[in-house]
Tab-separated table of C-alpha atoms in Angstrom:
chain	number	residue	atom	x	y	z
A	203	GLN	CA	-9.707	6.889	-120.034
A	204	THR	CA	-13.253	7.787	-118.445
A	205	ARG	CA	-11.310	6.919	-114.859
A	206	VAL	CA	-8.372	8.086	-115.460
A	207	SER	CA	-8.937	11.841	-116.197
A	208	VAL	CA	-10.865	11.708	-113.403
A	209	ASP	CA	-8.473	10.388	-111.061
A	210	GLU	CA	-6.110	13.118	-112.396
A	211	LEU	CA	-8.781	15.797	-111.665
A	212	MET	CA	-8.731	14.486	-107.748
A	213	ASN	CA	-5.021	14.803	-107.886
A	214	HIS	CA	-5.720	18.716	-108.729
A	215	ILE	CA	-8.032	18.748	-106.418
A	216	VAL	CA	-5.960	17.366	-103.731
A	217	LEU	CA	-2.962	19.686	-104.710
A	218	GLY	CA	-5.495	22.561	-105.086
A	219	VAL	CA	-6.714	22.066	-101.336
A	220	ILE	CA	-3.227	22.636	-100.754
A	221	LEU	CA	-1.800	25.135	-101.972
A	222	VAL	CA	-4.458	26.710	-100.699
A	223	VAL	CA	-3.690	26.324	-97.362
A	224	GLY	CA	-0.272	26.906	-97.552
A	225	VAL	CA	-1.050	30.554	-99.350
A	226	LEU	CA	-3.436	31.152	-96.100
A	227	MET	CA	-0.578	29.724	-94.039
A	228	LEU	CA	2.055	32.525	-95.203
A	229	PHE	CA	-0.665	35.473	-94.878
A	230	LEU	CA	-2.119	34.623	-91.756
A	231	GLY	CA	-0.465	32.898	-89.915
A	232	LEU	CA	-1.226	28.853	-88.955
A	233	ARG	CA	-3.789	28.975	-86.902
A	234	ASN	CA	-5.951	31.370	-88.863
A	235	ALA	CA	-4.540	29.567	-92.057
A	236	VAL	CA	-6.443	25.899	-90.197
A	237	PHE	CA	-9.862	27.831	-88.849
A	238	VAL	CA	-10.141	29.417	-93.132
A	239	GLY	CA	-8.726	26.062	-94.551
A	240	LEU	CA	-11.625	23.116	-92.447
A	241	ALA	CA	-14.492	25.929	-94.788
A	242	ILE	CA	-13.154	23.502	-97.940
A	243	PRO	CA	-13.814	19.975	-96.834
A	244	MET	CA	-16.400	20.991	-94.657
A	245	SER	CA	-18.321	23.057	-98.309
A	246	MET	CA	-17.518	19.962	-100.154
A	247	PHE	CA	-19.107	18.190	-97.612
A	248	ILE	CA	-21.881	19.883	-98.138
A	249	SER	CA	-21.737	20.437	-102.209
A	250	PHE	CA	-21.578	16.837	-102.338
A	251	THR	CA	-24.370	16.281	-100.399
A	252	LEU	CA	-26.635	17.688	-102.166
A	253	LEU	CA	-25.257	17.274	-105.678
A	254	ASN	CA	-26.127	13.271	-104.639
A	255	MET	CA	-29.818	14.676	-103.358
A	256	PHE	CA	-29.923	16.621	-107.153
A	257	GLY	CA	-28.952	13.713	-109.096
A	258	VAL	CA	-26.198	15.277	-110.122
A	259	THR	CA	-22.933	12.260	-111.064
A	260	LEU	CA	-19.776	12.667	-109.899
A	261	ASN	CA	-18.186	13.247	-113.932
A	262	MET	CA	-15.443	15.459	-115.142
A	263	MET	CA	-16.976	18.520	-115.192
A	264	VAL	CA	-18.631	18.094	-111.848
A	265	LEU	CA	-14.846	17.891	-110.578
A	266	PHE	CA	-13.666	20.829	-112.842
A	267	ALA	CA	-15.878	23.290	-110.974
A	268	LEU	CA	-14.808	22.194	-107.349
A	269	ILE	CA	-10.887	23.043	-109.005
A	270	LEU	CA	-12.766	26.962	-110.491
A	271	ALA	CA	-14.598	26.914	-107.161
A	272	LEU	CA	-11.427	25.661	-104.574
A	273	GLY	CA	-9.815	29.506	-104.568
A	274	ARG	CA	-13.218	31.705	-103.610
A	275	LEU	CA	-14.237	28.601	-100.914
A	276	VAL	CA	-11.194	30.446	-98.819
A	277	ASP	CA	-12.518	33.796	-99.091
A	278	ASP	CA	-16.052	34.155	-96.544
A	279	GLY	CA	-13.592	32.761	-93.654
A	280	ILE	CA	-11.007	34.555	-94.293
A	281	VAL	CA	-12.926	38.049	-94.258
A	282	ILE	CA	-15.171	36.075	-90.917
A	283	VAL	CA	-11.703	34.892	-89.124
A	284	GLU	CA	-9.845	38.478	-90.089
A	285	ASN	CA	-12.455	40.821	-88.780
A	286	ILE	CA	-13.065	38.114	-85.168
A	287	TYR	CA	-9.428	38.563	-84.461
A	288	ARG	CA	-9.231	41.757	-84.930
A	289	HIS	CA	-11.684	42.460	-82.654
A	290	MET	CA	-10.482	39.755	-79.669
A	291	SER	CA	-6.731	41.818	-80.140
A	292	ASN	CA	-8.327	44.786	-78.891
A	293	GLY	CA	-9.563	43.250	-76.178
A	294	GLU	CA	-13.473	42.832	-76.232
A	295	PRO	CA	-14.859	39.582	-75.010
A	296	ALA	CA	-14.860	36.940	-77.230
A	297	MET	CA	-18.641	36.299	-77.455
A	298	SER	CA	-18.914	39.950	-78.018
A	299	ALA	CA	-16.165	40.336	-80.600
A	300	THR	CA	-17.732	37.656	-82.624
A	301	ARG	CA	-21.312	38.414	-82.598
A	302	LYS	CA	-19.686	42.299	-84.345
A	303	ALA	CA	-17.257	41.128	-85.872
A	304	VAL	CA	-19.566	39.188	-87.387
A	305	GLY	CA	-22.604	41.316	-88.409
A	306	GLU	CA	-19.811	43.732	-89.911
A	307	VAL	CA	-19.434	42.003	-92.826
A	308	THR	CA	-22.391	39.484	-93.396
A	309	LEU	CA	-24.285	41.625	-95.813
A	310	PRO	CA	-20.855	41.995	-97.863
A	311	ILE	CA	-20.057	38.791	-98.266
A	312	VAL	CA	-23.704	37.994	-98.549
A	313	ALA	CA	-23.887	40.842	-101.670
A	314	ALA	CA	-20.463	39.069	-102.728
A	315	THR	CA	-21.426	35.589	-102.692
A	316	THR	CA	-24.711	36.597	-104.714
A	317	ALA	CA	-22.719	38.377	-107.158
A	318	THR	CA	-20.512	35.228	-108.488
A	319	VAL	CA	-23.447	33.037	-108.318
A	320	MET	CA	-25.942	35.001	-110.685
A	321	VAL	CA	-23.114	35.119	-112.916
A	322	PHE	CA	-23.306	30.890	-113.269
A	323	VAL	CA	-27.208	30.796	-113.280
A	324	PRO	CA	-28.045	31.119	-117.006
A	325	LEU	CA	-25.369	27.612	-117.348
A	326	LEU	CA	-28.461	26.107	-116.563
A	327	PHE	CA	-30.437	27.392	-118.501
A	328	LEU	CA	-28.615	25.994	-121.459
A	329	GLY	CA	-30.478	23.492	-123.361
A	330	GLY	CA	-29.256	20.384	-125.903
A	331	ILE	CA	-25.708	18.742	-125.615
A	332	GLU	CA	-23.926	22.405	-124.618
A	333	GLY	CA	-26.508	22.262	-121.516
A	334	ARG	CA	-25.604	18.583	-120.487
A	335	PHE	CA	-21.587	19.565	-120.261
A	336	PHE	CA	-22.306	23.089	-118.734
A	337	ARG	CA	-25.276	22.568	-116.724
A	338	PRO	CA	-23.878	20.118	-114.188
A	339	LEU	CA	-20.542	22.878	-113.943
A	340	GLY	CA	-23.118	25.525	-112.984
A	341	ALA	CA	-24.639	23.991	-110.487
A	342	THR	CA	-21.775	22.821	-108.998
A	343	TYR	CA	-19.510	26.386	-108.972
A	344	MET	CA	-23.299	27.847	-107.296
A	345	ILE	CA	-23.637	24.743	-104.674
A	346	SER	CA	-20.244	24.786	-103.471
A	347	ILE	CA	-19.735	28.888	-103.156
A	348	VAL	CA	-23.143	28.883	-101.167
A	349	ALA	CA	-22.297	26.493	-99.204
A	350	SER	CA	-18.792	28.127	-98.183
A	351	LEU	CA	-20.821	31.331	-97.205
A	352	VAL	CA	-23.006	29.016	-94.835
A	353	VAL	CA	-19.646	27.679	-93.611
A	354	ALA	CA	-17.965	30.746	-93.079
A	355	LEU	CA	-21.636	32.841	-91.029
A	356	THR	CA	-21.695	29.276	-89.034
A	357	VAL	CA	-19.547	26.553	-88.463
A	358	THR	CA	-16.004	29.575	-88.437
A	359	PRO	CA	-17.599	32.072	-85.692
A	360	ALA	CA	-18.256	29.109	-83.601
A	361	LEU	CA	-14.641	27.415	-84.292
A	362	CYS	CA	-12.946	31.067	-83.511
A	363	LEU	CA	-14.736	31.666	-80.212
A	364	LEU	CA	-14.217	28.233	-79.018
A	365	LEU	CA	-10.427	28.297	-79.691
A	366	LEU	CA	-9.199	32.481	-79.677
A	367	ARG	CA	-11.086	33.001	-76.503
A	368	GLY	CA	-8.036	34.340	-73.656
A	369	SER	CA	-5.429	33.363	-76.223
A	370	LEU	CA	-4.953	36.854	-78.015
A	371	ARG	CA	-2.565	39.529	-76.495
A	372	ALA	CA	-4.123	43.083	-76.902
A	373	GLY	CA	-2.500	44.615	-80.220
A	374	ARG	CA	-2.095	41.641	-81.541
A	375	HIS	CA	-2.778	40.745	-85.193
A	376	ALA	CA	-3.375	37.981	-87.513
A	377	GLU	CA	-1.264	38.042	-90.186
A	378	GLY	CA	1.810	35.188	-91.404
A	379	TRP	CA	5.553	36.527	-91.940
A	380	LEU	CA	4.741	37.487	-95.668
A	381	VAL	CA	2.621	39.738	-94.336
A	382	ARG	CA	4.690	41.897	-92.227
A	383	TRP	CA	8.238	41.652	-94.735
A	384	LEU	CA	4.609	43.178	-97.538
A	385	LYS	CA	4.081	45.836	-95.719
A	386	ARG	CA	7.267	47.146	-95.268
A	387	TRP	CA	7.193	47.807	-99.005
A	388	TYR	CA	3.394	48.623	-99.144
A	389	GLU	CA	3.467	51.528	-96.749
A	390	PRO	CA	5.619	53.801	-98.363
A	391	MET	CA	4.414	52.769	-101.395
A	392	LEU	CA	0.468	53.912	-99.940
A	393	LEU	CA	1.381	56.959	-98.351
A	394	SER	CA	3.017	58.356	-101.479
A	395	ALA	CA	0.035	57.720	-103.238
A	396	LEU	CA	-1.713	59.135	-100.880
A	397	ARG	CA	0.256	62.296	-100.979
A	398	ARG	CA	-0.561	62.359	-104.592
A	399	ARG	CA	-3.590	61.770	-104.240
A	400	GLY	CA	-5.226	63.681	-107.741
A	401	MET	CA	-2.402	62.563	-110.224
A	402	VAL	CA	-2.826	58.990	-108.579
């Protein structure tokens, strides 16, 4: 029964990864979805390595924490890739664009990640039966989120610099067909809201 439960959670993780990358493709386009999506296996590899070092075994709470973290693993990477793409699209040299883009967003994403991690710190101090259940969940979530931040600030910019260099046309933006469709609806609504600032 335990093996079946763990296998089911593993299947949910695989399905979750597929769905996350699919959503990224809709919003960011294929190339940027690949850049951001690579953060998931890399972050999980780092997470499993650290969990093994800390003596945390692979159990249902650990896998459940990874499912919870799946959507959050790509957040920092999305911000990094979008900003790098924007700077490169404006014609800046690749190295300069990457350094400037990462520098602009490092503090906000570190702050956001730290705030997310702090929410789970109290779980590490639970005692008794509850602690036995929830400490692995909190530790796994925190480690995976910090791992995704490290990947976003190191591996993702390196990939962008390596694979985006010289491949952009000025004025081209990182967006999928869904974003282009949403813009036609959102821009008029935004302009209408800005014209009625007080009421909104």
